[in-house]
Coordinates of C-alpha atoms in Angstrom, one line a residue:
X820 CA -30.1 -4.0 -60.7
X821 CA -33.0 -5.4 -59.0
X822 CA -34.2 -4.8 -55.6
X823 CA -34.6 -8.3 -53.2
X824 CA -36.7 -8.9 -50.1
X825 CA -33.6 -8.8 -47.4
X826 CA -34.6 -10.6 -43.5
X827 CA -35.0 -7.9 -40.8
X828 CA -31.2 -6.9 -39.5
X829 CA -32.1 -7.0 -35.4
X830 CA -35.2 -7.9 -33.4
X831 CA -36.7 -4.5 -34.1
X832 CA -37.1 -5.2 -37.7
X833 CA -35.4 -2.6 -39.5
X834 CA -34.1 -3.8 -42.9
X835 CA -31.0 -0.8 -42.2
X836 CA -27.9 -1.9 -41.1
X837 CA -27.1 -0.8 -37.6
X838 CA -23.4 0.4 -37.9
X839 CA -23.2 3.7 -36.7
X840 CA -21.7 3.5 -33.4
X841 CA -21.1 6.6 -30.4
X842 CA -18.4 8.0 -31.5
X843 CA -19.0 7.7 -35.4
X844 CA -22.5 9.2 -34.8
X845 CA -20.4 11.9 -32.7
X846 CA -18.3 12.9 -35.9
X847 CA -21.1 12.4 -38.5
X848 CA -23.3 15.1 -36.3
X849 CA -19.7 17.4 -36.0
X850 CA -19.2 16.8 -39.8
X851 CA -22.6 18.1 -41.1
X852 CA -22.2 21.3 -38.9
X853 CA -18.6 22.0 -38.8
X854 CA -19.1 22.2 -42.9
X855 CA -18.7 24.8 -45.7
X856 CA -20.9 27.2 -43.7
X857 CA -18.7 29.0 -40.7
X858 CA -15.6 29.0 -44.0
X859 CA -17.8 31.2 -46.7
X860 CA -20.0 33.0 -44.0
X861 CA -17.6 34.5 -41.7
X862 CA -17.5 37.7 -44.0
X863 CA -21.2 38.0 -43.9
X864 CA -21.7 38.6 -40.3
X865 CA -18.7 40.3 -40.3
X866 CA -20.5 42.9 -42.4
X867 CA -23.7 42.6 -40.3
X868 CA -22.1 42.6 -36.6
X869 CA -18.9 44.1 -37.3
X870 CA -15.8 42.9 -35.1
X871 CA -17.8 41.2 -33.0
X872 CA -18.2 37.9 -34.8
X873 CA -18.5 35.7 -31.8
X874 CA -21.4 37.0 -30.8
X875 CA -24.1 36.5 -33.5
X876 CA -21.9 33.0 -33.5
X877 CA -22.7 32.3 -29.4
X878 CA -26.4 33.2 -30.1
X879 CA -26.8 30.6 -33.1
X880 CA -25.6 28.0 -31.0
X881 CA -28.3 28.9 -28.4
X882 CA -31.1 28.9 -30.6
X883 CA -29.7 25.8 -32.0
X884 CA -29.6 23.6 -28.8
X885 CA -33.2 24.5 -28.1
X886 CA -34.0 22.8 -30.9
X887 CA -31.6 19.8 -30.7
X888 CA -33.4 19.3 -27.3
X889 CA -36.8 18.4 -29.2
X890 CA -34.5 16.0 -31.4
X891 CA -33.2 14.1 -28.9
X892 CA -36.1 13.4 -27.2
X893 CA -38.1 12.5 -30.2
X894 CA -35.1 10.3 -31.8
X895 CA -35.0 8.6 -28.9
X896 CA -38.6 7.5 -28.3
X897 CA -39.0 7.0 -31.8
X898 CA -35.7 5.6 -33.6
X899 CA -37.0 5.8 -37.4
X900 CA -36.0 6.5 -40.5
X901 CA -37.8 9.7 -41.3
X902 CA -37.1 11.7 -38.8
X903 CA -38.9 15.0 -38.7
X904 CA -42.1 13.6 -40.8
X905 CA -42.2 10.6 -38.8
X906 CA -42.6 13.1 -35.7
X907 CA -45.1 15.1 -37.9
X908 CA -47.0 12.3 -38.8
X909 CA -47.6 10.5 -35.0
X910 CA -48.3 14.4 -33.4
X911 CA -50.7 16.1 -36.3
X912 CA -52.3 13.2 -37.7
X913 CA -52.7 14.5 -41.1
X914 CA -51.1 13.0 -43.8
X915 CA -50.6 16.3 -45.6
X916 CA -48.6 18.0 -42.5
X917 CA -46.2 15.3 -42.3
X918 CA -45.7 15.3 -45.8
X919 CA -44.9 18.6 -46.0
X920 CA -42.6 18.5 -43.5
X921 CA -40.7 15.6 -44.9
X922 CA -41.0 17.6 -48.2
X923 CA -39.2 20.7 -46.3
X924 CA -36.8 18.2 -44.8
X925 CA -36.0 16.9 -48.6
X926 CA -36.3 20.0 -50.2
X927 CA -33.8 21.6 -47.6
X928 CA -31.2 18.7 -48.2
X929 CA -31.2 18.6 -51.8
X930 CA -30.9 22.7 -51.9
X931 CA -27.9 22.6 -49.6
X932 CA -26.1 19.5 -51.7
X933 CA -26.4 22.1 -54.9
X934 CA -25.7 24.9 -52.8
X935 CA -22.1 23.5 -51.7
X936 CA -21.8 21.3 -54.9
X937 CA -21.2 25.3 -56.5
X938 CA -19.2 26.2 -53.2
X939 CA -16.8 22.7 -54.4
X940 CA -16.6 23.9 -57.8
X941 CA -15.9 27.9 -57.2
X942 CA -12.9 29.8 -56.4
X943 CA -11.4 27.1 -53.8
X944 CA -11.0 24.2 -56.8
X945 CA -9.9 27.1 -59.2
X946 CA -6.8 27.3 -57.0
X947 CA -6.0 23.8 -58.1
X948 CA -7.7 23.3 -61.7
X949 CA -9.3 26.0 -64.3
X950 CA -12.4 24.2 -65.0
X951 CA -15.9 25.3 -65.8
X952 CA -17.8 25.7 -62.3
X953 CA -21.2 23.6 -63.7
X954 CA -20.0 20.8 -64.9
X955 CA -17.0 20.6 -61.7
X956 CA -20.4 20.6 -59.3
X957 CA -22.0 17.8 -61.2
X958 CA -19.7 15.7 -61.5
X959 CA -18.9 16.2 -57.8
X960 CA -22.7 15.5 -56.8
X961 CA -22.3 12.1 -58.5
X962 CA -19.3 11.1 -56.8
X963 CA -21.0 11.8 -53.4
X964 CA -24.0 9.8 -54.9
X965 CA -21.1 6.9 -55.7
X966 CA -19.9 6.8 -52.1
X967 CA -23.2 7.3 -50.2
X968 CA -24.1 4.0 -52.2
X969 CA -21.5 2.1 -51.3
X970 CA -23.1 2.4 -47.7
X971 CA -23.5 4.0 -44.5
X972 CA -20.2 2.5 -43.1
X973 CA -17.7 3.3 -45.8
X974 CA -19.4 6.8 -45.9
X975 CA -19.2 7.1 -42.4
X976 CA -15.7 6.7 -42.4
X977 CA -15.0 9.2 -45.2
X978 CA -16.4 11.4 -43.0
X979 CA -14.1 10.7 -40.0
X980 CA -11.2 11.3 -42.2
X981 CA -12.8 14.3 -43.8
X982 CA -13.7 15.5 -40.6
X983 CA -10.5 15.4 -38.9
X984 CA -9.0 17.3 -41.6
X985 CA -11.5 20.8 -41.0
X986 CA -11.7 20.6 -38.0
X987 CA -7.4 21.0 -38.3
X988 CA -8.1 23.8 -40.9
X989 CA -10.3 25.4 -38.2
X990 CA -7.9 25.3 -35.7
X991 CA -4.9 26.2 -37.2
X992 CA -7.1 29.4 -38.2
X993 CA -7.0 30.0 -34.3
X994 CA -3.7 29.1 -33.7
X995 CA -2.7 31.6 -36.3
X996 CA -5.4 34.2 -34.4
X997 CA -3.0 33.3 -31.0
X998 CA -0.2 33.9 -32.7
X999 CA -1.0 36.9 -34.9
X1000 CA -2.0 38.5 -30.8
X1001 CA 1.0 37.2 -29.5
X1002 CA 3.7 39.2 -31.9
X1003 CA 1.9 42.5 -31.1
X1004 CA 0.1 42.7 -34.8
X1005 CA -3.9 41.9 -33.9
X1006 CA -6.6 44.2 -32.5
X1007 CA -8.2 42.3 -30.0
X1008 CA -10.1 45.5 -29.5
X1009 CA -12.3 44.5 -32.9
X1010 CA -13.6 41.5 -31.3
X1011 CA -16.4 43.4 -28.9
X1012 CA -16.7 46.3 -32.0
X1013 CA -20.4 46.2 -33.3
X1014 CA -21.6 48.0 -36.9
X1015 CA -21.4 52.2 -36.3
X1016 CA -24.6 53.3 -36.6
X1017 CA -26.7 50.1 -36.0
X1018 CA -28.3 49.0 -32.5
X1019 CA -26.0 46.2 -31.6
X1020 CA -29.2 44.2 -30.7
X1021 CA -30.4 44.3 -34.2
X1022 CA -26.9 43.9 -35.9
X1023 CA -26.6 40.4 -33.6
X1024 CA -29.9 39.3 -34.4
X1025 CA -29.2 39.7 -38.2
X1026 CA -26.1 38.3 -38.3
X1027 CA -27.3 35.5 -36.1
X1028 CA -29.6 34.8 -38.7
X1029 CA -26.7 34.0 -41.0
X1030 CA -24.3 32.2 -38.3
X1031 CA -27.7 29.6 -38.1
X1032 CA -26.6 28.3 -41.6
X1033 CA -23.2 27.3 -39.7
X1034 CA -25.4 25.4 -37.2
X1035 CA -27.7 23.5 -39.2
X1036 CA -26.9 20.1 -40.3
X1037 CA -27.4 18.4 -37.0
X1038 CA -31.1 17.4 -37.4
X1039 CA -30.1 15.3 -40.4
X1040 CA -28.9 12.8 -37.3
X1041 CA -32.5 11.7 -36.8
X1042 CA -32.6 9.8 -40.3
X1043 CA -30.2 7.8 -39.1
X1044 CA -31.7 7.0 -35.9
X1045 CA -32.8 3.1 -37.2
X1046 CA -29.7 2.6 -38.4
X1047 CA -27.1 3.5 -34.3
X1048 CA -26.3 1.3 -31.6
X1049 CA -28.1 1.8 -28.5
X1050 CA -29.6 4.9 -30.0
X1051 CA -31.4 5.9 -26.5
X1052 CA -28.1 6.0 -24.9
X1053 CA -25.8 7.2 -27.6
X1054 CA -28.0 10.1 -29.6
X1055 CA -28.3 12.6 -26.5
X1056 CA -24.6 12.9 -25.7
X1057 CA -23.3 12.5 -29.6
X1058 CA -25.9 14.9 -30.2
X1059 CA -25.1 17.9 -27.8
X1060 CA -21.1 16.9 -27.3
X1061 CA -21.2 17.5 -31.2
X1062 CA -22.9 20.8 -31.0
X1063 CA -21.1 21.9 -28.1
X1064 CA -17.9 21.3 -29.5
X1065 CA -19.0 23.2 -33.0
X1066 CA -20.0 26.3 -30.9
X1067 CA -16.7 26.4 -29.5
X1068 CA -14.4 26.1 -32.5
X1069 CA -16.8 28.8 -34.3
X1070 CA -16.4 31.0 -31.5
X1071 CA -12.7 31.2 -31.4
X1072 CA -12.5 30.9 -34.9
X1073 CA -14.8 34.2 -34.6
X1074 CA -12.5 35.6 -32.2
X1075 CA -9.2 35.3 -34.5
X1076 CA -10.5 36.0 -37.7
X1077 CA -11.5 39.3 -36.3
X1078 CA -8.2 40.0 -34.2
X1079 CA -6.4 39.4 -37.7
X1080 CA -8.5 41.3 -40.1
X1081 CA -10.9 44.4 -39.9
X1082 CA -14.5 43.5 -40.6
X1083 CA -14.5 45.3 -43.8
X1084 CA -11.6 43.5 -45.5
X1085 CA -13.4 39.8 -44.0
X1086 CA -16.6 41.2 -45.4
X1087 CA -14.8 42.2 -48.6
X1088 CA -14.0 38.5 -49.1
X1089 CA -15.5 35.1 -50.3
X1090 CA -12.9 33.0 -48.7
X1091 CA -12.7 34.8 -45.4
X1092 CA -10.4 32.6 -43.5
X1093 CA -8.0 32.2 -46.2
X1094 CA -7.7 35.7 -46.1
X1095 CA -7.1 35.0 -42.5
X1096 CA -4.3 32.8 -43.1
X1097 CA -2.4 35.2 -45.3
X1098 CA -2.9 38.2 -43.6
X1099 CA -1.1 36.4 -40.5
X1100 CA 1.8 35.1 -43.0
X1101 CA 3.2 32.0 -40.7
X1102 CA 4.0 30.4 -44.3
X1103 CA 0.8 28.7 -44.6
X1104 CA 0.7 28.0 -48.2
X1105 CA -2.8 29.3 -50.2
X1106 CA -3.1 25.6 -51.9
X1107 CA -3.1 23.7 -48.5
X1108 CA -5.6 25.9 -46.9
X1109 CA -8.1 25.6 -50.3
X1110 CA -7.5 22.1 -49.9
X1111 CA -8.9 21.9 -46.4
X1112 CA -11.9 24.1 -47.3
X1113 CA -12.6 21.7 -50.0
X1114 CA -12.7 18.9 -48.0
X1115 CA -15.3 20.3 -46.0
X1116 CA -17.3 21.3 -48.4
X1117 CA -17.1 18.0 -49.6
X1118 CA -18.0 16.2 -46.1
X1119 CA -21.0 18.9 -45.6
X1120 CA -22.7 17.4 -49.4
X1121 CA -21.8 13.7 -48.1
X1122 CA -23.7 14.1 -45.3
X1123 CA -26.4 16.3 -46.2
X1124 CA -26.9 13.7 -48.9
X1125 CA -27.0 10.6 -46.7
X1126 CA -29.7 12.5 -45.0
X1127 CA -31.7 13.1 -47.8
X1128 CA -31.5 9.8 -49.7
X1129 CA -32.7 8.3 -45.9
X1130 CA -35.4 11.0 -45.5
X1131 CA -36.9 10.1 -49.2
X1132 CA -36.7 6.1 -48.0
X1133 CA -38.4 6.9 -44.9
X1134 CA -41.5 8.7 -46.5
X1135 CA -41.5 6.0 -49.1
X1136 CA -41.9 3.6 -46.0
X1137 CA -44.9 5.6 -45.1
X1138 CA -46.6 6.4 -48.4
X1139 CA -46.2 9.6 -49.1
X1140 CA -43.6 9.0 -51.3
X1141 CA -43.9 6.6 -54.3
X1142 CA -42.4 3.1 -52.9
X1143 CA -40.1 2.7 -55.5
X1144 CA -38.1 4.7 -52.9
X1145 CA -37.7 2.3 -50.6
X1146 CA -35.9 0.0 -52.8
X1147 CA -32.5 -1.2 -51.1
X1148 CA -29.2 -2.7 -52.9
X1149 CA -29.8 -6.4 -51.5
X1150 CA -26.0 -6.4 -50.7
X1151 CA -24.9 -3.5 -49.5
X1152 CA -28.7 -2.5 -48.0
X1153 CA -28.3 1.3 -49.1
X1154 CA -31.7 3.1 -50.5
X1155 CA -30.0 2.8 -53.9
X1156 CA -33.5 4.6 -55.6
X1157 CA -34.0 7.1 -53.1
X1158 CA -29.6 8.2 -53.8
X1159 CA -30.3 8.6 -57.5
X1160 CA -33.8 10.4 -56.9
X1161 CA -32.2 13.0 -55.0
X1162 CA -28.8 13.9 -56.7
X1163 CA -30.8 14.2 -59.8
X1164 CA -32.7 17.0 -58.0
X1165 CA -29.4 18.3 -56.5
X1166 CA -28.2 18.2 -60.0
X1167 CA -30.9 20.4 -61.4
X1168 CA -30.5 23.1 -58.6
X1169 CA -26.8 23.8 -59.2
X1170 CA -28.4 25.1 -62.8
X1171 CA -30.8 27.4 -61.5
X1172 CA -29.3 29.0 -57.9
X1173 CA -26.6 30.8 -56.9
X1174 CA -25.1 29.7 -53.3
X1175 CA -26.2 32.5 -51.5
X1176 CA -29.7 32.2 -52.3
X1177 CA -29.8 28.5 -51.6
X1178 CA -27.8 29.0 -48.2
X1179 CA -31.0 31.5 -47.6
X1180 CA -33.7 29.2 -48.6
X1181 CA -32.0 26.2 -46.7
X1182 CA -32.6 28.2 -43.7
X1183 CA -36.0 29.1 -44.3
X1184 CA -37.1 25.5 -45.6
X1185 CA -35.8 24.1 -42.2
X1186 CA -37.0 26.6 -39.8
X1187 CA -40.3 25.4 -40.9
X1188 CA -39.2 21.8 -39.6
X1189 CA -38.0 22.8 -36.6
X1190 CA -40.9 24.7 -35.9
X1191 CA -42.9 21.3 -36.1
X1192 CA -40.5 19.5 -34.4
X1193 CA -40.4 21.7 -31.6
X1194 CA -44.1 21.5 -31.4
X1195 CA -44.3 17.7 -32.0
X1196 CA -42.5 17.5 -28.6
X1197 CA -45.2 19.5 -26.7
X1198 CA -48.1 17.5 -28.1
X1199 CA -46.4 13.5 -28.2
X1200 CA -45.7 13.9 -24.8
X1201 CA -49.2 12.2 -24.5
X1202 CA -48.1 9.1 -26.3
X1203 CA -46.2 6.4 -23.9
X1204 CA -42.7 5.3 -25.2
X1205 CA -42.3 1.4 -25.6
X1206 CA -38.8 2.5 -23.2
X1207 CA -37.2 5.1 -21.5
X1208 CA -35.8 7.9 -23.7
X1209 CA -34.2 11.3 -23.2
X1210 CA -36.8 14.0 -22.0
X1211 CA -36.3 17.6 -22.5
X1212 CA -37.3 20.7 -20.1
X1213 CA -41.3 21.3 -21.5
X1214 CA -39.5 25.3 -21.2
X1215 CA -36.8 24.2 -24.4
X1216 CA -39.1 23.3 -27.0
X1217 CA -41.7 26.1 -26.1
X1218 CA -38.5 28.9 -26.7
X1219 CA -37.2 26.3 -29.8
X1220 CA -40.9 27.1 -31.0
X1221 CA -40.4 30.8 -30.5
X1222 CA -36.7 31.3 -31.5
X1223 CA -38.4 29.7 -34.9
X1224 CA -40.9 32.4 -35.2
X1225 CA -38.3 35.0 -34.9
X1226 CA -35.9 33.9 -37.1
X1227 CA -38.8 33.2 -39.9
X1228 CA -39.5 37.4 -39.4
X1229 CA -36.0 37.8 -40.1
X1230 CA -36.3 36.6 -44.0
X1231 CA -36.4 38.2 -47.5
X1232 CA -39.1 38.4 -49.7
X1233 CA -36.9 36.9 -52.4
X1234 CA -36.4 33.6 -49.9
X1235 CA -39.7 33.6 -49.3
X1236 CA -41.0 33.4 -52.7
X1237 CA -38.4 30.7 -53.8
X1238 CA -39.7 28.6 -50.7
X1239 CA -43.1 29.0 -51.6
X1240 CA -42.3 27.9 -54.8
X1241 CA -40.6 24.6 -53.6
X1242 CA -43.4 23.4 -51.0
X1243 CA -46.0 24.4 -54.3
X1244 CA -44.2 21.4 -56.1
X1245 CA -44.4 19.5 -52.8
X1246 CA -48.0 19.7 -52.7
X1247 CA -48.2 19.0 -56.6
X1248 CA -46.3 15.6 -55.9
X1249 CA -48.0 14.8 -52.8
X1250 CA -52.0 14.8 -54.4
X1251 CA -50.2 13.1 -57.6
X1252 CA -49.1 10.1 -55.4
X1253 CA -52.2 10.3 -53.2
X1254 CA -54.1 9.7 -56.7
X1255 CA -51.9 7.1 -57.6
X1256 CA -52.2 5.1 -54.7
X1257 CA -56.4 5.5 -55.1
X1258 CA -56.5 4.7 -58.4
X1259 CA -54.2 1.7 -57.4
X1260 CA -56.4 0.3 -54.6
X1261 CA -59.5 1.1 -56.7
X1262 CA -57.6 -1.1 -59.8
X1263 CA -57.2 -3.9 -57.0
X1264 CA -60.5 -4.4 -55.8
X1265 CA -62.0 -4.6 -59.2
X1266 CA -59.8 -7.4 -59.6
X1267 CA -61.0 -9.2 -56.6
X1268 CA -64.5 -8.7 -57.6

């Protein structure tokens, strides 16, 4: 398989094909958030907030947007593959900086795939086949690689289907909330019930931590900035209608998971919804509902690894990754090197990590981004656009910096140390290509001489 010189795709010169239109770029953004996250966490900050699941839920979302602000208006004056280190790399100049951020960006990605490559593999396939969990997760991983090669399109498309299909498993958890109230059988008391004994201000801020993980997924849209239609028109509102939308189906699915169930018995659980669905016994049969969480387990590793194979081509694009990254198929015009790079890493991670320590350090890894990103904002606003893009309030990105800040305080010891760890063989990689590349140019013009 060799790699050929392909002529630029539009006018702007991107060698990416530009397929993803409005409404795909809408599902792809509701996709990566509406994934695994709200159906393993529920349970968690139910045992943080107590019954009143919606809130910590409401808050994420908040915190979120403020963020998604920064992205939008640096997605739009900048429409790259890269994302986040391209933003890094025009605001702070240093080479380092935006590699580390790209790094974080990659490192975050890859950590998530293995994270929900064991989420595939657990108790949810069990239901369906008895099979060792290791081996289900990587061969799962390289059947997402298989697809995300095929290209952005056909993946694309997978995730409309696969979207369609949680966003129904979602729902019918709230229609079975409605109905559950409606036959005289829930508590709708529960749902404004906070954790006895704990300030409610410190139970929500805890358990917002955790609801964040539900959130995340939507900055992986920037990577596929070069590759939309009309990307200063269509990334704002795909952007926000996506997240908007999220917020609300994770709020009422909040509300009728905990009109169903104590907070206890969701807390008790690692398939919290499903115990949803059988405690309100309409007949919904166990396998169907494992099936739906599958399949968005499923879409969440498709598109987390889209954006990571795109991320890795990007900083191949601008050195700080070896260029072998930036190898595309010639036909299909995928980043066939950077795919294979980074389910090999994804691979290794379901041997070392459990999920909830990876869902930790996912977090952590990206509020490091965001932090940058937020900042980026503040000091490119200098720089002139070539054309007019989406500008946010100068008040968003300064409380998307903060919110950052807070939620960093909020973290382990045990998540920071397996960060530290991860940005430590960042730094290793990054002053081994630096080398490479000096030793190259230094090879180069002793030949010349």
């Amino acid at each position: 398989m060799t790699d050929q010189a392909a002529p630029p795709a539009d006018p702007t010169g991107t060698r990416l094909r530009r397929a993803v239109t409005g409404p795909l770029l809408f599902l792809f953004i509701l996709g990566d958030v509406l994934g695994a996250g709200v159906y393993a966490l529920a349970g968690r900050v139910a045992a943080e907030v107590g019954g009143a699941i919606w809130v910590p839920l409401l808050v994420a979302l908040l915190l979120a947007l403020l963020t998604a602000a920064s992205y939008a208006e640096l997605a739009t004056k900048y429409p790259r593959a890269g994302g986040s280190a391209v933003y890094a790399e025009r605001a702070f100049r240093q080479p380092l900086v935006a590699f580390l951020v790209g790094f974080c960006m990659l490192a975050a990605g890859v950590t998530s795939a293995a994270g929900l490559a064991l989420a595939f593999a657990g108790d949810y396939l069990g239901v369906f086949l008895d099979v060792p969990a290791t081996p289900a997760a990587l061969v799962f991983l390289l059947l997402v690689a298989l697809l995300n090669a095929r290209g952005i399109r056909e993946s694309l498309r997978a995730n409309l289907v696969m979207t369609l299909v949680e966003v129904s498993g979602l729902v019918l958890v709230v229609v079975l909330g409605a109905l559950v109230l409606g036959r005289g059988d829930g508590d709708l008391g529960r749902t404004v019930e906070f954790t006895p004994g704990v300030a409610p201000a410190s139970a929500v801020l805890a358990a917002a931590l955790l609801a964040y993980y539900s959130f995340v997924g939507f900055e992986t849209s920037a990577n596929l900035a070069e590759e939309v239609r009309d990307v200063r028109r269509v990334y704002p509102r795909a952007l926000f209608g996506a997240l908007l939308t999220a917020g609300v189906v994770y709020v009422l699915v909040g509300l009728a998971a905990s009109v169903v169930l104590p907070p206890e018995e969701l807390a008790a659980s690692t398939g919290p919804l499903l115990e949803v669905v059988r405690a309100a016994d309409a007949g919904v049969p166990d396998r169907l509902f494992s099936a739906v969480a599958l399949v968005a387990v499923a879409n969440g590793a498709l598109l987390t690894m889209i954006m990571a194979s795109r991320m890795a081509y990007g900083m191949a694009g601008q050195r700080l990754l070896p260029g072998v990254l930036g190898r595309v198929l010639p036909n299909r015009r995928t980043p066939w090197v950077a795919i294979a790079v980074t389910t090999l890493v994804a691979m290794a991670l379901t041997l070392v990590g459990d999920l909830s320590t990876l869902a930790n350090t996912v977090v952590l890894l990206l509020l490091f981004v965001f932090l940058s990103t937020n900042t980026a904002v503040l000091v490119l606003r200098r720089d002139r656009a070539e054309a007019e893009h989406f500008r946010a309030p100068t008040v968003l990105p300064v409380l998307g910096t903060a919110s950052c800040l807070l939620l960093l305080w909020q973290q382990e010891a045990q998540v920071w140390g397996l960060a530290a760890l991860l940005l430590l063989a960042g730094v290793v990689l990054y002053v081994v290509t630096r080398l490479a590349g000096r030793r190259a140019s230094a090879a180069g013009g002793a030949r010349r001489g």
